[in-house]
Amino acid sequence: NAGVTQTPKFQVLKTGQSMTLQCAQDMNHNSMYWYRQDPGMGLRLIYYSASEGTTDKGEVPNGYNVSRLNKREFSLRLESAAPSQTSVYFCASSDPPLTYEQYFGPGTRLTVT
Amino acid sequence: QQQVKQSPQSLIVQKGGIPIINCAYENTAFDYFPWYQQFPGKGPALLIAIRPDVSEKKEGRFTISFNKSAKQFSLHIMDSQPGDSATYFCAASLESYGGATNKLIFGTGTLLAVQP
């Protein structure tokens, strides 16, 4: 039982390049989330998915797209990376109303030069 | 109105001390208030959570105090240990009762150092 896994762990991109961050959970949770963490700003919600086939914008969605591929997997795509997207990205899952606890992955540290 | 304000930004205590971290919110519709603990290089993990129908919740050495009228809640760590050194985040959520998802709004975090 691995919980929430994320790949890659680290990534360096040049401005304008694209990439996809992968997330998978093995807890059979319906809800999944993508956050970014920046110094002094806490964690901010980028996108979330309440169930397979649905996605919604969070607090800071600009510059990102998401795909809920199936119940297990939720990917985050940067189409044209910008230095302002340098951050640590966390994926999380939960299963309300059974559990409101969000389980977080280990994060992806992304640097855009 | 969606913000959660957290203080202090950083905190240093001696082993055995009782660090207190405070959070304040504006939106009275929030109905779930968790605290997360994060160690360097790791993802946050749930520490303890409270709902607004109780004023205090204790789990081991960790206690949440909740003041609904003041719209404030705080985390107390009793008999703090060097292993408690981490970043602590408060959060608040809407739509938690019967909702399909619970979007968390996080505070900005408190870096706690417990000195031996």
Coordinates of C-alpha atoms in Angstrom, one line a residue, chain B residues 1-74:
Chain B
Q1 CA -13.0 36.1 3.1
Q2 CA -11.4 32.8 2.0
Q3 CA -8.2 33.5 3.8
V4 CA -6.8 31.7 6.9
K5 CA -4.2 33.9 8.7
Q6 CA -1.5 32.0 10.7
S7 CA 1.0 33.3 13.2
P8 CA 3.8 33.3 14.2
Q9 CA 5.9 32.6 11.0
S10 CA 8.5 30.9 13.1
L11 CA 8.9 29.8 16.7
I12 CA 11.8 28.5 18.8
V13 CA 11.2 26.7 22.1
Q14 CA 13.2 24.7 24.6
K15 CA 12.5 21.0 25.0
G16 CA 9.5 20.5 27.3
G17 CA 8.0 23.9 26.4
I18 CA 4.5 24.5 25.1
P19 CA 4.6 26.1 21.6
I20 CA 1.3 27.7 20.6
I21 CA 0.4 28.5 17.0
N22 CA -2.6 30.6 16.2
C23 CA -5.0 30.8 13.2
A24 CA -7.9 33.1 12.3
Y25 CA -10.5 32.9 9.6
E26 CA -13.2 35.1 8.2
N27 CA -15.7 32.8 6.5
T28 CA -18.2 31.5 9.1
A29 CA -19.3 28.8 6.7
F30 CA -16.0 26.9 7.3
D31 CA -16.8 23.7 9.1
Y32 CA -13.6 21.6 9.3
F33 CA -10.3 22.8 10.7
P34 CA -7.3 20.5 10.4
W35 CA -3.7 20.9 11.3
Y36 CA -1.0 19.4 9.2
Q37 CA 2.6 18.7 10.1
Q38 CA 5.4 18.7 7.4
F39 CA 9.0 17.6 7.8
P40 CA 11.6 18.8 5.3
G41 CA 11.4 17.0 2.0
K42 CA 8.1 15.3 2.8
G43 CA 4.5 16.0 2.1
P44 CA 2.2 17.4 4.8
A45 CA 0.4 14.8 7.1
L46 CA -2.7 15.3 9.1
L47 CA -1.9 15.9 12.8
I48 CA -5.3 16.6 14.3
A49 CA -8.6 18.2 13.2
I50 CA -11.7 19.8 14.9
R51 CA -15.2 20.8 13.9
P52 CA -16.9 24.0 15.2
D53 CA -19.3 22.2 17.5
V54 CA -16.5 21.5 20.1
S55 CA -14.2 24.0 21.8
E56 CA -11.2 21.7 22.4
K57 CA -9.8 18.4 21.1
K58 CA -6.8 16.6 22.4
E59 CA -4.8 13.8 20.8
G60 CA -1.7 12.8 22.7
R61 CA 0.5 15.8 23.3
F62 CA -1.4 17.9 20.6
T63 CA -4.4 20.0 21.5
I64 CA -6.6 22.2 19.3
S65 CA -8.5 25.1 21.0
F66 CA -11.4 26.5 19.0
N67 CA -13.1 29.8 19.7
K68 CA -16.1 30.1 17.3
S69 CA -17.2 33.6 18.3
A70 CA -13.7 35.0 17.8
K71 CA -13.2 32.9 14.6
Q72 CA -9.9 31.7 15.9
F73 CA -8.2 28.3 16.6
S74 CA -4.9 27.3 17.9

